[in-house]
PDB file of C-alpha atoms in Angstrom:
ATOM      1  CA  MET L   1       0.000   0.000   0.000  1.00  0.00           C
ATOM      2  CA  THR L   2       1.241   3.483  -0.819  1.00  0.00           C
ATOM      3  CA  ASN L   3       0.726   6.609   1.243  1.00  0.00           C
ATOM      4  CA  ASP L   4      -1.956   8.191  -1.027  1.00  0.00           C
ATOM      5  CA  PHE L   5      -4.625   6.990   1.382  1.00  0.00           C
ATOM      6  CA  ASP L   6      -7.036   9.879   0.771  1.00  0.00           C
ATOM      7  CA  ALA L   7      -6.902   9.383  -3.005  1.00  0.00           C
ATOM      8  CA  GLN L   8      -7.594   5.652  -2.687  1.00  0.00           C
ATOM      9  CA  LEU L   9     -10.436   6.277  -0.275  1.00  0.00           C
ATOM     10  CA  SER L  10     -11.957   8.961  -2.501  1.00  0.00           C
ATOM     11  CA  ARG L  11     -11.941   6.664  -5.531  1.00  0.00           C
ATOM     12  CA  THR L  12     -13.472   3.831  -3.529  1.00  0.00           C
ATOM     13  CA  LEU L  13     -16.263   5.951  -2.077  1.00  0.00           C
ATOM     14  CA  SER L  14     -17.037   7.650  -5.383  1.00  0.00           C
ATOM     15  CA  ALA L  15     -17.451   4.327  -7.127  1.00  0.00           C
ATOM     16  CA  ALA L  16     -20.218   3.326  -4.721  1.00  0.00           C
ATOM     17  CA  THR L  17     -22.011   6.653  -4.249  1.00  0.00           C
ATOM     18  CA  GLU L  18     -23.957   6.811  -7.519  1.00  0.00           C
ATOM     19  CA  ASN L  19     -25.217   3.233  -7.272  1.00  0.00           C
ATOM     20  CA  ILE L  20     -26.413   3.868  -3.726  1.00  0.00           C
ATOM     21  CA  ARG L  21     -28.177   7.101  -4.760  1.00  0.00           C
ATOM     22  CA  ARG L  22     -30.022   5.367  -7.580  1.00  0.00           C
ATOM     23  CA  ALA L  23     -31.008   2.443  -5.380  1.00  0.00           C
ATOM     24  CA  VAL L  24     -32.353   4.752  -2.688  1.00  0.00           C
ATOM     25  CA  ALA L  25     -34.321   6.837  -5.215  1.00  0.00           C
ATOM     26  CA  ALA L  26     -35.872   3.731  -6.743  1.00  0.00           C
ATOM     27  CA  SER L  27     -36.729   2.076  -3.451  1.00  0.00           C
ATOM     28  CA  PHE L  28     -38.295   4.819  -1.357  1.00  0.00           C
ATOM     29  CA  THR L  29     -41.327   7.038  -1.571  1.00  0.00           C
ATOM     30  CA  PRO L  30     -40.927  10.719  -0.666  1.00  0.00           C
ATOM     31  CA  ALA L  31     -43.108  10.455   2.470  1.00  0.00           C
ATOM     32  CA  TRP L  32     -41.484   8.574   5.351  1.00  0.00           C
ATOM     33  CA  LYS L  33     -43.496   6.808   8.034  1.00  0.00           C
ATOM     34  CA  ILE L  34     -42.423   5.935  11.527  1.00  0.00           C
ATOM     35  CA  GLN L  35     -43.040   2.252  10.857  1.00  0.00           C
ATOM     36  CA  LEU L  36     -41.446   1.185   7.598  1.00  0.00           C
ATOM     37  CA  ALA L  37     -43.291  -1.359   5.505  1.00  0.00           C
ATOM     38  CA  PRO L  38     -41.475  -4.628   4.742  1.00  0.00           C
ATOM     39  CA  HIS L  39     -40.907  -3.717   1.104  1.00  0.00           C
ATOM     40  CA  LEU L  40     -39.282  -0.430   2.178  1.00  0.00           C
ATOM     41  CA  LEU L  41     -37.021  -2.243   4.607  1.00  0.00           C
ATOM     42  CA  GLU L  42     -36.060  -4.555   1.778  1.00  0.00           C
ATOM     43  CA  GLY L  43     -35.376  -1.528  -0.401  1.00  0.00           C
ATOM     44  CA  LEU L  44     -33.177  -0.046   2.311  1.00  0.00           C
ATOM     45  CA  ALA L  45     -31.164  -3.242   2.521  1.00  0.00           C
ATOM     46  CA  GLN L  46     -30.751  -3.240  -1.238  1.00  0.00           C
ATOM     47  CA  ALA L  47     -29.698   0.415  -1.186  1.00  0.00           C
ATOM     48  CA  ILE L  48     -27.085  -0.152   1.488  1.00  0.00           C
ATOM     49  CA  ALA L  49     -25.728  -3.349  -0.059  1.00  0.00           C
ATOM     50  CA  PRO L  50     -23.551  -1.545  -2.653  1.00  0.00           C
ATOM     51  CA  LEU L  51     -21.814   0.244   0.214  1.00  0.00           C
ATOM     52  CA  GLN L  52     -20.493  -2.986   1.735  1.00  0.00           C
ATOM     53  CA  PRO L  53     -17.592  -3.423  -0.717  1.00  0.00           C
ATOM     54  CA  THR L  54     -16.615   0.171   0.058  1.00  0.00           C
ATOM     55  CA  LEU L  55     -16.692  -0.505   3.786  1.00  0.00           C
ATOM     56  CA  ASP L  56     -14.664  -3.673   3.223  1.00  0.00           C
ATOM     57  CA  ARG L  57     -12.137  -1.694   1.198  1.00  0.00           C
ATOM     58  CA  LEU L  58     -11.931   0.947   3.909  1.00  0.00           C
ATOM     59  CA  ASP L  59     -11.429  -1.749   6.527  1.00  0.00           C
ATOM     60  CA  SER L  60      -8.607  -3.267   4.472  1.00  0.00           C
ATOM     61  CA  MET L  61      -6.793   0.082   4.511  1.00  0.00           C
ATOM     62  CA  MET L  62      -6.549  -0.006   8.290  1.00  0.00           C
ATOM     63  CA  PRO L  63      -3.734  -1.686  10.261  1.00  0.00           C
ATOM     64  CA  GLU L  64      -4.187  -5.453  10.221  1.00  0.00           C
ATOM     65  CA  ASN L  65      -4.941  -5.721  13.957  1.00  0.00           C
ATOM     66  CA  TRP L  66      -8.000  -3.452  13.430  1.00  0.00           C
ATOM     67  CA  GLN L  67      -9.441  -5.182  10.393  1.00  0.00           C
ATOM     68  CA  GLY L  68     -12.812  -6.841  10.915  1.00  0.00           C
ATOM     69  CA  GLN L  69     -12.816  -5.940  14.610  1.00  0.00           C
ATOM     70  CA  ARG L  70     -15.332  -3.053  14.804  1.00  0.00           C
ATOM     71  CA  LEU L  71     -13.145  -1.235  17.311  1.00  0.00           C
ATOM     72  CA  PRO L  72     -14.257   2.131  18.766  1.00  0.00           C
ATOM     73  CA  TYR L  73     -11.864   4.468  16.970  1.00  0.00           C
ATOM     74  CA  LYS L  74     -12.830   7.551  18.981  1.00  0.00           C
ATOM     75  CA  ASP L  75     -11.874   5.859  22.251  1.00  0.00           C
ATOM     76  CA  MET L  76      -8.715   4.481  20.670  1.00  0.00           C
ATOM     77  CA  ILE L  77      -7.622   7.969  19.612  1.00  0.00           C
ATOM     78  CA  LEU L  78      -7.727   9.176  23.215  1.00  0.00           C
ATOM     79  CA  LEU L  79      -5.758   6.152  24.363  1.00  0.00           C
ATOM     80  CA  MET L  80      -3.121   6.590  21.671  1.00  0.00           C
ATOM     81  CA  GLN L  81      -2.783  10.262  22.590  1.00  0.00           C
ATOM     82  CA  GLU L  82      -2.000   9.071  26.117  1.00  0.00           C
ATOM     83  CA  GLY L  83       1.050   7.341  24.651  1.00  0.00           C
ATOM     84  CA  VAL L  84      -0.244   3.801  24.084  1.00  0.00           C
ATOM     85  CA  PRO L  85       0.490   2.425  20.582  1.00  0.00           C
ATOM     86  CA  LEU L  86      -2.450   0.592  18.999  1.00  0.00           C
ATOM     87  CA  ALA L  87      -1.668   0.556  15.256  1.00  0.00           C
ATOM     88  CA  TRP L  88      -0.417  -2.837  13.946  1.00  0.00           C
ATOM     89  CA  VAL L  89       0.205  -4.033  17.514  1.00  0.00           C
ATOM     90  CA  PRO L  90      -1.091  -5.142  20.010  1.00  0.00           C
ATOM     91  CA  PRO L  91      -3.782  -7.717  19.089  1.00  0.00           C
ATOM     92  CA  ALA L  92      -7.404  -6.533  19.032  1.00  0.00           C
ATOM     93  CA  GLY L  93      -8.212  -8.528  22.171  1.00  0.00           C
ATOM     94  CA  VAL L  94      -5.543  -6.639  24.096  1.00  0.00           C
ATOM     95  CA  ILE L  95      -6.808  -3.324  22.677  1.00  0.00           C
ATOM     96  CA  ARG L  96     -10.249  -4.075  24.090  1.00  0.00           C
ATOM     97  CA  GLN L  97      -8.770  -4.807  27.503  1.00  0.00           C
ATOM     98  CA  LEU L  98      -6.794  -1.553  27.423  1.00  0.00           C
ATOM     99  CA  LEU L  99      -9.908   0.406  26.475  1.00  0.00           C
ATOM    100  CA  ALA L 100     -11.833  -1.141  29.381  1.00  0.00           C
ATOM    101  CA  ALA L 101      -9.122  -0.285  31.939  1.00  0.00           C
ATOM    102  CA  GLU L 102      -9.884   2.428  34.470  1.00  0.00           C
ATOM    103  CA  ASP L 103      -6.560   4.262  34.401  1.00  0.00           C
ATOM    104  CA  ALA L 104      -2.954   4.278  33.191  1.00  0.00           C
ATOM    105  CA  THR L 105      -1.804   2.070  36.065  1.00  0.00           C
ATOM    106  CA  GLU L 106      -4.290  -0.644  35.135  1.00  0.00           C
ATOM    107  CA  ARG L 107      -3.305  -0.335  31.469  1.00  0.00           C
ATOM    108  CA  ALA L 108       0.356  -0.885  32.384  1.00  0.00           C
ATOM    109  CA  GLU L 109      -0.657  -4.014  34.280  1.00  0.00           C
ATOM    110  CA  ILE L 110      -2.581  -5.271  31.254  1.00  0.00           C
ATOM    111  CA  ILE L 111       0.399  -4.680  28.970  1.00  0.00           C
ATOM    112  CA  ASP L 112       2.586  -6.654  31.368  1.00  0.00           C
ATOM    113  CA  ASP L 113       0.017  -9.451  31.838  1.00  0.00           C
ATOM    114  CA  CYS L 114      -0.544  -9.772  28.080  1.00  0.00           C
ATOM    115  CA  ARG L 115       3.164  -9.925  27.324  1.00  0.00           C
ATOM    116  CA  PRO L 116       3.075 -13.296  25.464  1.00  0.00           C
ATOM    117  CA  GLU L 117       0.274 -12.199  23.118  1.00  0.00           C
ATOM    118  CA  ILE L 118       1.898  -8.839  22.477  1.00  0.00           C
ATOM    119  CA  LEU L 119       5.306 -10.367  21.795  1.00  0.00           C
ATOM    120  CA  ASP L 120       3.743 -12.832  19.345  1.00  0.00           C
ATOM    121  CA  ALA L 121       2.014  -9.922  17.595  1.00  0.00           C
ATOM    122  CA  CYS L 122       5.270  -7.952  17.409  1.00  0.00           C
ATOM    123  CA  THR L 123       7.066 -10.954  15.940  1.00  0.00           C
ATOM    124  CA  GLU L 124       4.343 -11.492  13.325  1.00  0.00           C
ATOM    125  CA  THR L 125       4.390  -7.787  12.468  1.00  0.00           C
ATOM    126  CA  LEU L 126       8.169  -7.719  12.052  1.00  0.00           C
ATOM    127  CA  GLU L 127       8.065 -10.821   9.866  1.00  0.00           C
ATOM    128  CA  THR L 128       5.734  -9.097   7.382  1.00  0.00           C
ATOM    129  CA  VAL L 129       8.141  -6.186   6.751  1.00  0.00           C
ATOM    130  CA  THR L 130       9.622  -6.361   3.244  1.00  0.00           C
ATOM    131  CA  ASP L 131      11.232  -2.915   2.835  1.00  0.00           C
ATOM    132  CA  ILE L 132      14.979  -3.540   2.588  1.00  0.00           C
ATOM    133  CA  ARG L 133      15.637  -0.093   4.064  1.00  0.00           C
ATOM    134  CA  LEU L 134      14.296  -1.456   7.336  1.00  0.00           C
ATOM    135  CA  THR L 135      16.299  -4.683   7.490  1.00  0.00           C
ATOM    136  CA  THR L 136      18.680  -3.612  10.250  1.00  0.00           C
ATOM    137  CA  GLN L 137      16.026  -1.979  12.421  1.00  0.00           C
ATOM    138  CA  THR L 138      13.761  -5.007  12.011  1.00  0.00           C
ATOM    139  CA  ALA L 139      16.561  -7.288  13.195  1.00  0.00           C
ATOM    140  CA  LEU L 140      17.230  -5.060  16.199  1.00  0.00           C
ATOM    141  CA  LEU L 141      13.576  -5.170  17.218  1.00  0.00           C
ATOM    142  CA  ALA L 142      13.609  -8.953  16.847  1.00  0.00           C
ATOM    143  CA  GLU L 143      16.458  -8.893  19.391  1.00  0.00           C
ATOM    144  CA  CYS L 144      14.243  -6.798  21.667  1.00  0.00           C
ATOM    145  CA  VAL L 145      11.559  -9.479  21.466  1.00  0.00           C
ATOM    146  CA  GLN L 146      14.096 -12.141  22.411  1.00  0.00           C
ATOM    147  CA  MET L 147      15.437 -10.091  25.316  1.00  0.00           C
ATOM    148  CA  THR L 148      11.936  -9.473  26.622  1.00  0.00           C
ATOM    149  CA  GLU L 149      11.098 -13.163  26.408  1.00  0.00           C
ATOM    150  CA  ARG L 150      14.148 -13.808  28.604  1.00  0.00           C
ATOM    151  CA  GLY L 151      13.176 -11.150  31.131  1.00  0.00           C
ATOM    152  CA  MET L 152      15.859  -8.666  30.030  1.00  0.00           C
ATOM    153  CA  PHE L 153      13.430  -5.743  30.163  1.00  0.00           C
ATOM    154  CA  ASN L 154      15.920  -2.929  30.756  1.00  0.00           C
ATOM    155  CA  GLY L 155      18.022  -3.783  27.726  1.00  0.00           C
ATOM    156  CA  ALA L 156      14.926  -4.300  25.592  1.00  0.00           C
ATOM    157  CA  GLN L 157      13.490  -0.923  26.591  1.00  0.00           C
ATOM    158  CA  ALA L 158      16.711   0.958  25.882  1.00  0.00           C
ATOM    159  CA  LEU L 159      17.254  -0.690  22.495  1.00  0.00           C
ATOM    160  CA  ALA L 160      13.624  -0.409  21.378  1.00  0.00           C
ATOM    161  CA  ALA L 161      13.556   3.267  22.372  1.00  0.00           C
ATOM    162  CA  ASN L 162      16.669   3.922  20.298  1.00  0.00           C
ATOM    163  CA  VAL L 163      15.296   2.037  17.298  1.00  0.00           C
ATOM    164  CA  TRP L 164      12.109   4.111  17.571  1.00  0.00           C
ATOM    165  CA  ASP L 165      14.190   7.294  17.772  1.00  0.00           C
ATOM    166  CA  THR L 166      16.220   6.220  14.735  1.00  0.00           C
ATOM    167  CA  LEU L 167      13.068   5.471  12.755  1.00  0.00           C
ATOM    168  CA  PHE L 168      11.369   8.801  13.234  1.00  0.00           C
ATOM    169  CA  ARG L 169      14.629  10.668  12.727  1.00  0.00           C
ATOM    170  CA  GLY L 170      14.805   8.833   9.411  1.00  0.00           C
ATOM    171  CA  LEU L 171      11.240   9.923   8.699  1.00  0.00           C
ATOM    172  CA  ALA L 172      12.075  13.529   9.541  1.00  0.00           C
ATOM    173  CA  PHE L 173      15.130  13.677   7.306  1.00  0.00           C
ATOM    174  CA  GLY L 174      13.109  12.010   4.562  1.00  0.00           C
ATOM    175  CA  ASN L 175      10.336  14.636   4.871  1.00  0.00           C
ATOM    176  CA  SER L 176      11.812  18.126   4.787  1.00  0.00           C
ATOM    177  CA  ALA L 177       8.636  19.759   6.168  1.00  0.00           C
ATOM    178  CA  TRP L 178       9.362  18.037   9.484  1.00  0.00           C
ATOM    179  CA  LEU L 179      12.738  19.781   9.819  1.00  0.00           C
ATOM    180  CA  THR L 180      13.637  23.277  10.933  1.00  0.00           C
ATOM    181  CA  GLU L 181      13.967  26.102   8.440  1.00  0.00           C
ATOM    182  CA  LYS L 182      17.703  25.356   8.321  1.00  0.00           C
ATOM    183  CA  GLY L 183      17.027  21.718   7.546  1.00  0.00           C
ATOM    184  CA  TRP L 184      17.973  20.367  10.959  1.00  0.00           C
ATOM    185  CA  TRP L 185      16.429  18.154  13.590  1.00  0.00           C
ATOM    186  CA  SER L 186      14.244  19.334  16.478  1.00  0.00           C
ATOM    187  CA  TYR L 187      11.935  17.274  18.689  1.00  0.00           C
ATOM    188  CA  LYS L 188       9.710  20.314  19.092  1.00  0.00           C
ATOM    189  CA  ARG L 189       9.509  20.735  15.330  1.00  0.00           C
ATOM    190  CA  ILE L 190       8.698  17.037  14.923  1.00  0.00           C
ATOM    191  CA  GLN L 191       5.790  17.300  17.353  1.00  0.00           C
ATOM    192  CA  GLU L 192       4.432  20.292  15.439  1.00  0.00           C
ATOM    193  CA  ARG L 193       4.703  18.655  12.016  1.00  0.00           C
ATOM    194  CA  ILE L 194       3.836  14.982  12.378  1.00  0.00           C
ATOM    195  CA  PRO L 195       0.277  14.008  11.365  1.00  0.00           C
ATOM    196  CA  SER L 196      -2.258  14.623  14.142  1.00  0.00           C
ATOM    197  CA  PHE L 197      -5.968  14.203  14.697  1.00  0.00           C
ATOM    198  CA  ASP L 198      -8.474  16.147  16.797  1.00  0.00           C
ATOM    199  CA  VAL L 199     -11.618  14.241  17.773  1.00  0.00           C
ATOM    200  CA  GLY L 200     -13.351  17.552  18.434  1.00  0.00           C
ATOM    201  CA  LYS L 201     -12.973  18.781  14.864  1.00  0.00           C
ATOM    202  CA  ASP L 202     -14.558  17.738  11.589  1.00  0.00           C
ATOM    203  CA  SER L 203     -11.638  15.596  10.454  1.00  0.00           C
ATOM    204  CA  THR L 204     -11.747  12.864   7.831  1.00  0.00           C
ATOM    205  CA  ILE L 205     -11.168   9.136   8.193  1.00  0.00           C
ATOM    206  CA  GLY L 206      -8.186   9.577   5.885  1.00  0.00           C
ATOM    207  CA  GLN L 207      -6.643  12.082   8.285  1.00  0.00           C
ATOM    208  CA  PHE L 208      -7.209   9.688  11.158  1.00  0.00           C
ATOM    209  CA  ARG L 209      -5.586   6.808   9.273  1.00  0.00           C
ATOM    210  CA  LYS L 210      -2.536   8.917   8.437  1.00  0.00           C
ATOM    211  CA  ALA L 211      -2.186  10.133  12.016  1.00  0.00           C
ATOM    212  CA  ALA L 212      -2.901   6.857  13.832  1.00  0.00           C
ATOM    213  CA  VAL L 213       0.658   5.592  14.208  1.00  0.00           C
ATOM    214  CA  PHE L 214       1.908   9.042  15.230  1.00  0.00           C
ATOM    215  CA  LEU L 215      -0.721   9.827  17.883  1.00  0.00           C
ATOM    216  CA  PRO L 216       1.393   8.432  20.777  1.00  0.00           C
ATOM    217  CA  PHE L 217       4.428  10.531  19.797  1.00  0.00           C
ATOM    218  CA  PRO L 218       3.707  13.831  21.625  1.00  0.00           C
ATOM    219  CA  ALA L 219       3.125  12.118  24.980  1.00  0.00           C
ATOM    220  CA  THR L 220       6.206   9.914  24.678  1.00  0.00           C
ATOM    221  CA  LEU L 221       8.372  12.815  23.496  1.00  0.00           C
ATOM    222  CA  GLU L 222       7.544  15.085  26.443  1.00  0.00           C
ATOM    223  CA  GLU L 223      10.641  16.282  28.260  1.00  0.00           C
ATOM    224  CA  PHE L 224      10.879  16.544  32.019  1.00  0.00           C
ATOM    225  CA  ARG L 225      13.256  18.727  34.021  1.00  0.00           C
ATOM    226  CA  ARG L 226      14.211  18.790  37.666  1.00  0.00           C
ATOM    227  CA  PRO L 227      12.400  19.179  40.013  1.00  0.00           C
ATOM    228  CA  GLN L 228       9.711  17.406  37.962  1.00  0.00           C
ATOM    229  CA  PRO L 229       9.354  13.749  38.970  1.00  0.00           C
ATOM    230  CA  VAL L 230      10.557  11.033  36.617  1.00  0.00           C
ATOM    231  CA  PRO L 231       7.521   9.856  34.584  1.00  0.00           C
ATOM    232  CA  HIS L 232       6.212   6.359  35.222  1.00  0.00           C
ATOM    233  CA  ALA L 233       4.864   5.842  31.688  1.00  0.00           C
ATOM    234  CA  PHE L 234       7.264   5.189  28.825  1.00  0.00           C
ATOM    235  CA  ASN L 235       9.083   8.375  27.898  1.00  0.00           C
ATOM    236  CA  ARG L 236      11.957   8.780  25.462  1.00  0.00           C
ATOM    237  CA  HIS L 237      13.672  11.507  27.483  1.00  0.00           C
ATOM    238  CA  ALA L 238      13.454   9.567  30.740  1.00  0.00           C
ATOM    239  CA  THR L 239      14.609   6.336  29.083  1.00  0.00           C
ATOM    240  CA  ALA L 240      17.737   8.137  27.863  1.00  0.00           C
ATOM    241  CA  HIS L 241      18.444  10.327  30.893  1.00  0.00           C
ATOM    242  CA  ALA L 242      16.757   8.783  33.936  1.00  0.00           C
ATOM    243  CA  THR L 243      17.804   5.150  33.952  1.00  0.00           C
ATOM    244  CA  GLY L 244      16.265   3.751  37.100  1.00  0.00           C
ATOM    245  CA  ALA L 245      13.429   1.799  38.649  1.00  0.00           C
ATOM    246  CA  VAL L 246      10.793   4.460  37.952  1.00  0.00           C
ATOM    247  CA  GLN L 247      11.118   4.666  34.174  1.00  0.00           C
ATOM    248  CA  TYR L 248      12.524   1.225  33.460  1.00  0.00           C
ATOM    249  CA  SER L 249       9.887  -1.502  33.810  1.00  0.00           C
ATOM    250  CA  ALA L 250       8.490  -4.526  31.999  1.00  0.00           C
ATOM    251  CA  ALA L 251       5.439  -2.541  30.864  1.00  0.00           C
ATOM    252  CA  ASN L 252       7.555   0.311  29.507  1.00  0.00           C
ATOM    253  CA  ALA L 253       9.814  -2.139  27.706  1.00  0.00           C
ATOM    254  CA  MET L 254       6.731  -3.571  26.034  1.00  0.00           C
ATOM    255  CA  THR L 255       5.409  -0.104  25.188  1.00  0.00           C
ATOM    256  CA  ALA L 256       8.739   0.903  23.625  1.00  0.00           C
ATOM    257  CA  LEU L 257       8.774  -2.309  21.582  1.00  0.00           C
ATOM    258  CA  MET L 258       5.193  -1.757  20.419  1.00  0.00           C
ATOM    259  CA  LEU L 259       5.926   1.848  19.457  1.00  0.00           C
ATOM    260  CA  ALA L 260       8.968   0.886  17.412  1.00  0.00           C
ATOM    261  CA  SER L 261       7.242  -2.105  15.792  1.00  0.00           C
ATOM    262  CA  SER L 262       4.205   0.039  15.000  1.00  0.00           C
ATOM    263  CA  VAL L 263       6.062   2.850  13.248  1.00  0.00           C
ATOM    264  CA  LEU L 264       8.395   0.437  11.444  1.00  0.00           C
ATOM    265  CA  ARG L 265       5.431  -1.502  10.026  1.00  0.00           C
ATOM    266  CA  GLU L 266       3.700   1.745   9.067  1.00  0.00           C
ATOM    267  CA  ILE L 267       6.771   2.912   7.145  1.00  0.00           C
ATOM    268  CA  ASP L 268       6.765  -0.410   5.318  1.00  0.00           C
ATOM    269  CA  ASP L 269       3.024  -0.286   4.594  1.00  0.00           C
ATOM    270  CA  GLN L 270       2.795   3.352   3.518  1.00  0.00           C
ATOM    271  CA  GLU L 271       6.186   3.499   1.752  1.00  0.00           C
ATOM    272  CA  TYR L 272       7.214   6.682   3.547  1.00  0.00           C
ATOM    273  CA  SER L 273      10.245   8.630   2.421  1.00  0.00           C
ATOM    274  CA  LEU L 274      13.111   7.730   4.702  1.00  0.00           C
ATOM    275  CA  GLU L 275      16.670   8.891   5.153  1.00  0.00           C
ATOM    276  CA  PHE L 276      18.717   7.053   7.774  1.00  0.00           C
ATOM    277  CA  HIS L 277      21.981   8.343   9.138  1.00  0.00           C
ATOM    278  CA  ALA L 278      22.973   5.076  10.761  1.00  0.00           C
TER     279      ALA L 278
END
């Protein structure tokens, strides 16, 4: 799949719209009643039927762990903005558990408890990557999976965080609009330029799809300074500069691995421009 998501979606929707309009016009009388007659209900079903291939096509454009799952995207957006990656990994069953959790502490416990399922999903996701530009980073994340399976959470968190950092630096240098006016790197600039989505605005499904993998970035890129406490949730700055029992945990190792696996698979799927300096 290429990254012209909106164009693909527009073509798919346009192809179905005229057939649906004609079916509706032929099936319904101008005056609606509260109780629809059986033949009108049948007409409605016939009118909606041409939309199903479009909905199937739209579903196929989503990350594989969302396809066919009827997940509540609005709730997922809020969770991703909290810093929890949901695109490509983890499995849909784990997503539902995370959405049902009461708070961030309970979500961290779920991530830790569901470690085997999440690791299997990360492995399957990494195995589907075909972009040769990502070969080294894919291998490094496979090492993170192996370390996590052996209980080496600290090493897995540090390596996964650095792979994630390398990946979105590569994205930034491959997309000049993400860089400063002088063509250099800035975390602040990245946060301002990466795709985003506001549930309170009239945004399109295409905008949501483009932004999905990047929604956790702002929360995980937040910097903290003394005397601010070290964050408990996964945080790039804390992982690099506050190595200790607060930031380093099994749940944060898993979150870092999911983040890196998610963005790596998205780069592969959407064929993003990429320029590594590694």
